[in-house]
């Protein structure tokens, strides 16, 4: 598939070599993330709210209660920005000004619309669930229609999209810096899944299913790995 | 100190019991985070960009190059929103509609101004460095004035602020759900620091300092913990 076309709103300007517009890079970042930060404007004031999301092909899915003011605002088709950021590491410079982070982020500019067709909504909710736990989307088949009716599902097409990536140590070409005796490098960061904790409402002899005890999800390592 | 006063822009509306306005809760979340998502508006379009930040008393600090369009925009005193989100766990429901996340977030509404006084700027950069690595702020003393001049430092006062926290398993009071045989609970998530990786420019006999090999920072665990 062709790359996303950078626009004035999505082109990475400050350090252009950190910008990426190919679908594979964008999709990989979006598939690892679990939370996006949704930006919208109310009376000239920007608001940024964390929301779960899922990627399904060339759209991002959001969901929430029909009674949520946030969901109502987004469903109205106002201009929004959805940003996903994965923290990959702390970059330790030789001086504080060089401290930085390694990260991968995606910015999506556009507008949301509501998925209202009942079958399309069920498909979207299955995709949503699969994003968190691959394979669990099949559970949507057993969901009460009433619960589906209460849930609002929004979709945002992936049209104006860019990724930004910072990798590696500081760029420091000065020979005298190398002989300074000051250590520099990276402390890699990973998101770790600890062993599952059963809810008090679970019978004491009910163990977590295997795919909960060992979640296999891009971007998530298990404790001890 | 008195609580932050919730306003129409910061009061948590949808699930009010998740809203927190006391300084200790807000400060604890801000001190654990390393990245905020900065929202601002350009020609009616919201943009959300990840940025490192630090809390220093009752202000958040941001920094960047003077030549960054983002920094120039924020320094202009436009309305902004800074949001920090810590992911604490995946909440596994008995049905997909109950899947959720445990998280702690803080929303700060306001405007940034630039710190220009040289001594105040040095103090701010030391606070910035200490936020990532407690104790490393002392390194700022040795920083070249030229590098400090090239770095823009912005501050945002903590005035309109709220925290939002979701904790625990799903709320599920129905007796038939308990006997359904379907497991429900939480998969706790933690940010893990892996062993430091030396930059290629480091002499091979230069080991990472102890506080890099064992970073002690709220919200960060070490591999194997």
Short mmCIF file of C-alpha atoms in Angstrom, two decimals:
data_model
loop_
_atom_site.label_atom_id
_atom_site.label_comp_id
_atom_site.label_asym_id
_atom_site.label_seq_id
_atom_site.Cartn_x
_atom_site.Cartn_y
_atom_site.Cartn_z
CA UNK A 1 0.00 0.00 0.00
CA UNK A 2 1.21 3.55 -0.66
CA UNK A 3 2.58 5.69 2.16
CA UNK A 4 0.43 8.22 4.00
CA UNK A 5 0.85 11.62 2.37
CA UNK A 6 2.35 14.10 4.83
CA UNK A 7 0.45 17.37 5.11
CA UNK A 8 1.20 20.68 6.81
CA UNK A 9 -0.58 19.24 9.83
CA UNK A 10 1.28 15.93 10.06
CA UNK A 11 4.75 16.47 8.58
CA UNK A 12 7.48 16.20 11.22
CA UNK A 13 9.23 19.56 11.03
CA UNK A 14 11.77 20.01 13.80
CA UNK A 15 13.92 16.91 13.14
CA UNK A 16 12.61 15.72 9.75
CA UNK A 17 14.60 12.46 9.75
CA UNK A 18 12.47 11.33 12.71
CA UNK A 19 9.32 11.45 10.57
CA UNK A 20 7.92 8.25 9.04
CA UNK A 21 4.91 7.96 6.75
CA UNK A 22 4.85 4.31 5.68
CA UNK A 23 1.91 2.22 6.77
CA UNK A 24 3.93 -0.59 8.28
CA UNK A 25 5.73 1.71 10.73
CA UNK A 26 2.50 3.49 11.66
CA UNK A 27 0.51 0.25 12.08
CA UNK A 28 3.22 -1.40 14.21
CA UNK A 29 3.21 1.52 16.66
CA UNK A 30 -0.58 1.68 16.79
CA UNK A 31 -0.84 -2.08 17.38
CA UNK A 32 1.53 -1.91 20.35
CA UNK A 33 -0.25 0.97 22.07
CA UNK A 34 -3.25 0.65 24.34
CA UNK A 35 -3.96 4.27 25.21
CA UNK A 36 -4.22 7.26 22.90
CA UNK A 37 -4.43 10.87 23.98
CA UNK A 38 -7.44 12.45 22.31
CA UNK A 39 -7.29 16.20 21.73
CA UNK A 40 -10.32 18.35 20.98
CA UNK A 41 -11.26 22.01 21.34
CA UNK A 42 -14.08 23.51 23.41
CA UNK A 43 -14.56 27.29 23.31
CA UNK A 44 -11.00 27.80 22.13
CA UNK A 45 -9.52 25.66 24.91
CA UNK A 46 -7.76 22.41 23.97
CA UNK A 47 -8.43 19.32 26.09
CA UNK A 48 -6.35 16.15 26.08
CA UNK A 49 -7.96 13.00 27.50
CA UNK A 50 -6.53 9.45 27.64
CA UNK A 51 -8.72 6.84 25.93
CA UNK A 52 -8.37 3.19 25.00
CA UNK A 53 -8.37 2.61 21.28
CA UNK A 54 -7.90 -0.15 18.74
CA UNK A 55 -6.63 -0.18 15.17
CA UNK A 56 -8.78 -2.06 12.68
CA UNK A 57 -7.29 -1.80 9.21
CA UNK A 58 -7.27 1.83 8.17
CA UNK A 59 -9.31 3.16 11.07
CA UNK A 60 -8.92 3.72 14.78
CA UNK A 61 -11.80 2.70 17.01
CA UNK A 62 -12.84 4.43 20.23
CA UNK A 63 -15.67 3.48 22.52
CA UNK A 64 -17.51 4.69 25.60
CA UNK A 65 -20.90 5.21 27.17
CA UNK A 66 -23.51 7.11 25.15
CA UNK A 67 -23.92 9.33 28.23
CA UNK A 68 -20.26 10.42 28.26
CA UNK A 69 -19.77 14.09 27.37
CA UNK A 70 -16.40 13.22 25.84
CA UNK A 71 -17.95 10.60 23.55
CA UNK A 72 -20.76 12.98 22.58
CA UNK A 73 -18.25 15.71 21.73
CA UNK A 74 -16.09 13.44 19.58
CA UNK A 75 -19.10 11.85 17.86
CA UNK A 76 -20.15 15.31 16.72
CA UNK A 77 -17.40 15.24 14.09
CA UNK A 78 -15.29 18.07 15.53
CA UNK A 79 -11.60 18.30 14.55
CA UNK A 80 -9.58 15.94 16.72
CA UNK A 81 -6.03 14.71 17.13
CA UNK A 82 -5.26 11.23 18.46
CA UNK A 83 -1.68 10.64 19.62
CA UNK A 84 -0.14 7.33 20.67
CA UNK A 85 3.27 7.32 22.35
CA UNK A 86 5.42 4.32 23.25
CA UNK A 87 8.33 5.00 25.62
CA UNK A 88 11.31 2.90 24.60
CA UNK A 89 14.11 4.25 26.75
CA UNK A 90 15.78 6.97 28.74
CA UNK A 91 18.66 8.58 26.85
CA UNK A 92 21.41 9.59 29.27
CA UNK A 93 23.61 12.35 27.92
CA UNK A 94 26.97 13.58 29.11
CA UNK A 95 25.31 16.84 30.12
CA UNK A 96 21.73 17.45 31.31
CA UNK A 97 20.91 19.27 28.07
CA UNK A 98 21.45 15.97 26.23
CA UNK A 99 19.06 13.94 28.39
CA UNK A 100 16.25 12.73 26.16
CA UNK A 101 13.89 9.84 25.53
CA UNK A 102 13.71 7.17 22.90
CA UNK A 103 10.13 6.82 21.79
CA UNK A 104 7.84 5.99 18.92
CA UNK A 105 4.69 8.04 18.43
CA UNK A 106 1.88 8.38 15.92
CA UNK A 107 -0.27 11.47 15.37
CA UNK A 108 -3.65 11.10 13.65
CA UNK A 109 -5.50 14.25 12.61
CA UNK A 110 -9.13 14.05 11.52
CA UNK A 111 -12.64 13.58 12.83
CA UNK A 112 -14.64 10.74 14.35
CA UNK A 113 -17.98 9.38 13.26
CA UNK A 114 -20.25 7.01 15.10
CA UNK A 115 -20.70 3.39 14.03
CA UNK A 116 -24.44 2.79 14.37
CA UNK A 117 -25.24 -0.23 12.16
CA UNK A 118 -25.71 -3.11 14.67
CA UNK A 119 -23.64 -5.67 12.71
CA UNK A 120 -20.85 -3.17 12.00
CA UNK A 121 -20.85 -2.23 15.68
CA UNK A 122 -20.46 -5.84 16.74
CA UNK A 123 -17.57 -6.26 14.28
CA UNK A 124 -15.94 -3.11 15.65
CA UNK A 125 -16.28 -4.26 19.26
CA UNK A 126 -14.70 -7.59 18.36
CA UNK A 127 -11.78 -5.72 16.75
CA UNK A 128 -11.53 -3.57 19.85
CA UNK A 129 -11.27 -6.59 22.14
CA UNK A 130 -8.81 -8.36 19.84
CA UNK A 131 -6.53 -5.31 19.99
CA UNK A 132 -6.00 -5.89 23.72
CA UNK A 133 -6.09 -9.69 23.73
CA UNK A 134 -5.65 -11.31 20.35
CA UNK A 135 -8.33 -13.97 20.03
CA UNK A 136 -10.69 -12.64 22.72
CA UNK A 137 -12.81 -10.79 20.16
CA UNK A 138 -14.78 -14.01 19.65
CA UNK A 139 -16.38 -13.27 23.06
CA UNK A 140 -18.34 -10.48 21.42
CA UNK A 141 -20.55 -13.12 19.81
CA UNK A 142 -22.04 -13.86 23.20
CA UNK A 143 -22.61 -10.23 24.16
CA UNK A 144 -26.08 -9.06 25.04
CA UNK A 145 -27.55 -6.78 22.38
CA UNK A 146 -28.61 -4.50 25.24
CA UNK A 147 -25.00 -3.95 26.30
CA UNK A 148 -23.98 -3.29 22.71
CA UNK A 149 -26.79 -0.75 22.41
CA UNK A 150 -25.51 1.10 25.50
CA UNK A 151 -21.98 1.36 24.10
CA UNK A 152 -21.06 4.06 21.61
CA UNK A 153 -18.43 3.07 19.02
CA UNK A 154 -16.54 5.75 17.11
CA UNK A 155 -14.21 5.37 14.16
CA UNK A 156 -11.50 7.70 12.90
CA UNK A 157 -10.08 7.00 9.43
CA UNK A 158 -6.28 6.84 9.10
CA UNK A 159 -5.79 9.56 6.45
CA UNK A 160 -3.64 12.35 7.85
CA UNK A 161 -1.13 10.33 9.81
CA UNK A 162 2.54 10.44 10.70
CA UNK A 163 4.93 8.57 12.95
CA UNK A 164 7.92 9.98 14.82
CA UNK A 165 10.75 7.84 16.11
CA UNK A 166 13.81 8.62 18.20
CA UNK A 167 16.27 5.77 18.62
CA UNK A 168 19.79 5.21 19.88
CA UNK A 169 22.22 7.13 22.08
CA UNK A 170 23.03 10.84 21.90
CA UNK A 171 24.66 12.03 18.72
CA UNK A 172 28.00 13.27 19.98
CA UNK A 173 30.82 13.52 17.55
CA UNK A 174 33.26 15.60 19.57
CA UNK A 175 36.47 13.67 20.26
CA UNK A 176 37.06 15.46 23.59
CA UNK A 177 33.62 14.30 24.79
CA UNK A 178 34.63 10.67 24.27
CA UNK A 179 37.65 11.10 26.50
CA UNK A 180 35.72 12.98 29.19
CA UNK A 181 35.27 9.84 31.31
CA UNK A 182 31.53 10.56 31.58
CA UNK A 183 29.30 7.58 30.81
CA UNK A 184 26.54 7.99 28.23
CA UNK A 185 23.98 5.55 26.87
CA UNK A 186 20.42 4.37 27.11
CA UNK A 187 18.28 2.74 29.78
CA UNK A 188 15.72 0.71 27.79
CA UNK A 189 12.16 0.74 29.15
CA UNK A 190 9.57 -2.00 28.71
CA UNK A 191 5.97 -2.39 29.80
CA UNK A 192 5.72 -5.50 32.00
CA UNK A 193 2.62 -7.59 32.73
CA UNK A 194 2.64 -8.88 36.30
CA UNK A 195 0.75 -12.08 37.23
CA UNK A 196 -3.04 -11.62 37.05
CA UNK A 197 -4.98 -10.76 40.21
CA UNK A 198 -8.41 -12.40 40.52
CA UNK A 199 -11.36 -10.16 41.41
CA UNK A 200 -12.94 -10.80 44.83
CA UNK A 201 -16.10 -11.90 42.99
CA UNK A 202 -14.24 -14.86 41.41
CA UNK A 203 -14.69 -18.24 43.12
CA UNK A 204 -11.40 -19.10 44.83
CA UNK A 205 -10.94 -22.24 42.73
CA UNK A 206 -11.26 -20.35 39.41
CA UNK A 207 -7.77 -19.79 37.97
CA UNK A 208 -6.99 -17.14 35.34
CA UNK A 209 -7.09 -18.55 31.80
CA UNK A 210 -3.71 -19.29 30.22
CA UNK A 211 -3.86 -16.29 27.87
CA UNK A 212 -4.37 -13.97 30.86
CA UNK A 213 -1.56 -15.52 32.88
CA UNK A 214 0.75 -15.23 29.87
CA UNK A 215 -0.54 -12.33 27.80
CA UNK A 216 1.04 -12.38 24.35
CA UNK A 217 0.77 -8.92 23.00
CA UNK A 218 3.25 -6.78 21.08
CA UNK A 219 4.98 -4.31 23.39
CA UNK A 220 4.27 -6.24 26.58
CA UNK A 221 6.80 -8.45 28.35
CA UNK A 222 6.01 -10.77 31.22
CA UNK A 223 7.53 -10.39 34.68
CA UNK A 224 10.82 -12.28 34.80
CA UNK A 225 11.42 -12.08 31.05
CA UNK B 1 -2.01 23.13 51.36
CA UNK B 2 -5.58 23.54 50.13
CA UNK B 3 -6.90 21.38 47.33
CA UNK B 4 -6.99 22.57 43.74
CA UNK B 5 -10.38 24.12 43.03
CA UNK B 6 -12.19 22.16 40.31
CA UNK B 7 -13.53 24.31 37.49
CA UNK B 8 -15.83 23.60 34.56
CA UNK B 9 -12.68 22.76 32.62
CA UNK B 10 -11.10 20.34 35.10
CA UNK B 11 -13.95 18.76 37.08
CA UNK B 12 -14.30 15.02 36.31
CA UNK B 13 -17.88 14.71 35.07
CA UNK B 14 -18.61 11.24 33.74
CA UNK B 15 -17.67 9.18 36.82
CA UNK B 16 -17.27 11.90 39.49
CA UNK B 17 -15.88 9.54 42.16
CA UNK B 18 -12.79 9.08 39.96
CA UNK B 19 -11.93 12.78 40.27
CA UNK B 20 -9.29 13.90 42.79
CA UNK B 21 -8.26 17.47 43.53
CA UNK B 22 -5.84 17.19 46.45
CA UNK B 23 -2.26 18.21 45.86
CA UNK B 24 -0.69 15.03 47.20
CA UNK B 25 -2.54 12.83 44.70
CA UNK B 26 -1.79 15.18 41.81
CA UNK B 27 1.89 15.58 42.74
CA UNK B 28 2.42 11.83 43.17
CA UNK B 29 1.10 11.13 39.66
CA UNK B 30 3.10 13.98 38.12
CA UNK B 31 6.29 12.82 39.86
CA UNK B 32 5.92 9.29 38.46
CA UNK B 33 5.34 10.37 34.88
CA UNK B 34 8.05 11.21 32.36
CA UNK B 35 6.00 12.19 29.32
CA UNK B 36 3.05 14.56 29.11
CA UNK B 37 0.81 15.02 26.09
CA UNK B 38 0.66 18.71 25.26
CA UNK B 39 -2.47 19.92 23.49
CA UNK B 40 -2.71 23.24 21.66
CA UNK B 41 -4.83 24.71 18.87
CA UNK B 42 -3.69 25.99 15.50
CA UNK B 43 -6.33 27.39 13.12
CA UNK B 44 -9.08 25.55 14.95
CA UNK B 45 -7.27 22.21 14.76
CA UNK B 46 -6.11 20.59 18.01
CA UNK B 47 -2.64 19.02 18.09
CA UNK B 48 -1.38 16.61 20.74
CA UNK B 49 2.39 16.16 21.04
CA UNK B 50 4.34 14.07 23.56
CA UNK B 51 6.91 16.04 25.59
CA UNK B 52 9.15 15.36 28.54
CA UNK B 53 8.24 17.43 31.56
CA UNK B 54 9.16 17.86 35.20
CA UNK B 55 7.22 19.02 38.23
CA UNK B 56 8.92 21.64 40.36
CA UNK B 57 6.68 22.66 43.26
CA UNK B 58 3.54 24.23 41.83
CA UNK B 59 4.69 24.39 38.21
CA UNK B 60 5.38 22.02 35.35
CA UNK B 61 8.52 22.60 33.33
CA UNK B 62 8.94 21.92 29.62
CA UNK B 63 12.02 22.43 27.52
CA UNK B 64 13.20 22.30 23.94
CA UNK B 65 15.22 24.06 21.29
CA UNK B 66 14.49 27.74 20.67
CA UNK B 67 14.12 26.80 16.99
CA UNK B 68 11.29 24.30 17.63
CA UNK B 69 7.94 25.44 16.26
CA UNK B 70 6.22 23.58 19.09
CA UNK B 71 8.24 25.44 21.73
CA UNK B 72 7.63 28.77 19.98
CA UNK B 73 3.87 28.10 19.87
CA UNK B 74 3.65 27.14 23.54
CA UNK B 75 5.89 30.03 24.65
CA UNK B 76 3.43 32.42 23.01
CA UNK B 77 1.04 31.89 25.93
CA UNK B 78 -1.74 30.19 23.96
CA UNK B 79 -4.27 28.03 25.86
CA UNK B 80 -2.80 24.59 26.42
CA UNK B 81 -3.67 21.33 28.13
CA UNK B 82 -0.98 19.03 29.55
CA UNK B 83 -2.08 15.48 30.35
CA UNK B 84 -0.03 12.81 32.13
CA UNK B 85 -1.29 9.22 32.15
CA UNK B 86 0.13 6.26 34.07
CA UNK B 87 -1.13 2.83 33.00
CA UNK B 88 -1.53 0.63 36.08
CA UNK B 89 -3.31 -2.42 34.71
CA UNK B 90 -5.59 -4.15 32.26
CA UNK B 91 -9.05 -4.78 33.68
CA UNK B 92 -10.45 -8.04 32.34
CA UNK B 93 -14.23 -8.16 32.46
CA UNK B 94 -16.57 -11.11 32.07
CA UNK B 95 -17.77 -9.60 28.79
CA UNK B 96 -15.84 -7.44 26.30
CA UNK B 97 -17.92 -4.39 27.25
CA UNK B 98 -16.40 -4.57 30.73
CA UNK B 99 -12.77 -4.60 29.55
CA UNK B 100 -11.10 -1.46 30.84
CA UNK B 101 -7.85 -0.06 32.18
CA UNK B 102 -6.69 0.96 35.59
CA UNK B 103 -4.86 4.23 35.31
CA UNK B 104 -3.99 7.47 37.03
CA UNK B 105 -4.02 10.67 35.03
CA UNK B 106 -3.64 14.40 35.61
CA UNK B 107 -4.99 17.16 33.40
CA UNK B 108 -3.48 20.66 33.64
CA UNK B 109 -5.23 23.52 31.85
CA UNK B 110 -3.48 26.85 31.44
CA UNK B 111 -0.74 28.60 29.53
CA UNK B 112 3.04 28.45 29.42
CA UNK B 113 5.50 31.28 29.82
CA UNK B 114 9.21 31.27 29.12
CA UNK B 115 11.80 31.31 31.88
CA UNK B 116 14.42 33.77 30.64
CA UNK B 117 16.35 34.89 33.74
CA UNK B 118 19.69 33.00 33.52
CA UNK B 119 19.79 31.94 37.19
CA UNK B 120 16.12 30.91 37.19
CA UNK B 121 16.72 28.94 34.01
CA UNK B 122 19.62 27.06 35.54
CA UNK B 123 17.49 26.23 38.59
CA UNK B 124 14.69 25.02 36.30
CA UNK B 125 17.04 22.81 34.27
CA UNK B 126 18.38 21.28 37.48
CA UNK B 127 14.79 20.52 38.57
CA UNK B 128 14.13 19.04 35.13
CA UNK B 129 17.10 16.68 35.40
CA UNK B 130 16.27 15.73 39.00
CA UNK B 131 12.78 14.71 37.89
CA UNK B 132 14.27 11.93 35.74
CA UNK B 133 17.17 10.99 37.98
CA UNK B 134 16.96 12.27 41.53
CA UNK B 135 20.32 13.77 42.41
CA UNK B 136 21.55 14.30 38.83
CA UNK B 137 20.40 17.94 38.80
CA UNK B 138 23.75 18.87 40.34
CA UNK B 139 25.28 18.22 36.90
CA UNK B 140 23.65 21.42 35.70
CA UNK B 141 26.27 23.35 37.67
CA UNK B 142 28.87 22.28 35.15
CA UNK B 143 26.76 23.08 32.09
CA UNK B 144 28.09 25.51 29.52
CA UNK B 145 26.21 28.81 29.53
CA UNK B 146 26.08 28.52 25.74
CA UNK B 147 24.07 25.29 25.93
CA UNK B 148 21.74 26.83 28.48
CA UNK B 149 21.25 29.81 26.17
CA UNK B 150 20.26 27.49 23.31
CA UNK B 151 17.63 25.71 25.41
CA UNK B 152 14.20 27.22 25.90
CA UNK B 153 12.60 26.51 29.28
CA UNK B 154 8.85 26.94 29.74
CA UNK B 155 6.81 26.84 32.92
CA UNK B 156 3.10 26.16 33.40
CA UNK B 157 1.61 26.97 36.81
CA UNK B 158 -0.47 24.24 38.52
CA UNK B 159 -3.71 26.17 38.97
CA UNK B 160 -6.50 24.46 37.06
CA UNK B 161 -5.66 20.84 37.75
CA UNK B 162 -7.44 17.57 38.37
CA UNK B 163 -6.51 13.92 38.73
CA UNK B 164 -8.55 10.92 37.62
CA UNK B 165 -8.00 7.44 38.99
CA UNK B 166 -9.51 4.08 38.13
CA UNK B 167 -8.57 1.20 40.42
CA UNK B 168 -9.61 -2.36 41.11
CA UNK B 169 -11.59 -5.01 39.25
CA UNK B 170 -14.92 -4.53 37.46
CA UNK B 171 -17.86 -3.55 39.62
CA UNK B 172 -20.14 -6.51 39.19
CA UNK B 173 -22.76 -7.09 41.81
CA UNK B 174 -24.92 -9.62 39.99
CA UNK B 175 -25.00 -12.99 41.78
CA UNK B 176 -25.47 -14.93 38.52
CA UNK B 177 -22.28 -13.37 37.14
CA UNK B 178 -20.28 -14.78 40.05
CA UNK B 179 -21.46 -18.29 39.27
CA UNK B 180 -20.86 -17.93 35.52
CA UNK B 181 -17.49 -19.68 35.69
CA UNK B 182 -15.87 -16.82 33.74
CA UNK B 183 -12.69 -15.46 35.28
CA UNK B 184 -12.41 -11.73 35.89
CA UNK B 185 -9.64 -9.62 37.39
CA UNK B 186 -6.71 -7.37 36.63
CA UNK B 187 -3.36 -7.76 34.92
CA UNK B 188 -1.13 -5.20 36.65
CA UNK B 189 1.28 -3.31 34.38
CA UNK B 190 4.61 -1.81 35.41
CA UNK B 191 7.26 0.16 33.58
CA UNK B 192 10.53 -1.77 33.76
CA UNK B 193 14.07 -0.42 33.38
CA UNK B 194 16.32 -2.92 31.60
CA UNK B 195 20.10 -2.88 32.18
CA UNK B 196 21.75 0.22 30.68
CA UNK B 197 23.30 0.04 27.20
CA UNK B 198 26.52 2.02 26.73
CA UNK B 199 26.76 4.31 23.70
CA UNK B 200 29.35 3.30 21.08
CA UNK B 201 31.24 6.51 21.91
CA UNK B 202 31.89 5.25 25.48
CA UNK B 203 35.31 3.68 26.11
CA UNK B 204 34.77 -0.06 26.56
CA UNK B 205 36.14 0.02 30.12
CA UNK B 206 33.71 2.74 31.26
CA UNK B 207 30.86 1.10 33.21
CA UNK B 208 27.50 2.78 33.79
CA UNK B 209 27.34 4.59 37.15
CA UNK B 210 25.50 2.77 39.93
CA UNK B 211 22.48 5.09 39.78
CA UNK B 212 22.05 4.31 36.06
CA UNK B 213 22.40 0.54 36.52
CA UNK B 214 19.85 0.67 39.35
CA UNK B 215 17.65 3.66 38.64
CA UNK B 216 15.54 4.50 41.69
CA UNK B 217 12.61 6.45 40.51
CA UNK B 218 8.93 6.28 41.48
CA UNK B 219 6.96 4.24 38.97
CA UNK B 220 9.95 2.37 37.58
CA UNK B 221 10.87 -1.18 38.53
CA UNK B 222 14.10 -2.93 37.57
CA UNK B 223 14.17 -6.04 35.42
CA UNK B 224 13.84 -9.10 37.65
CA UNK B 225 12.03 -7.24 40.45
#
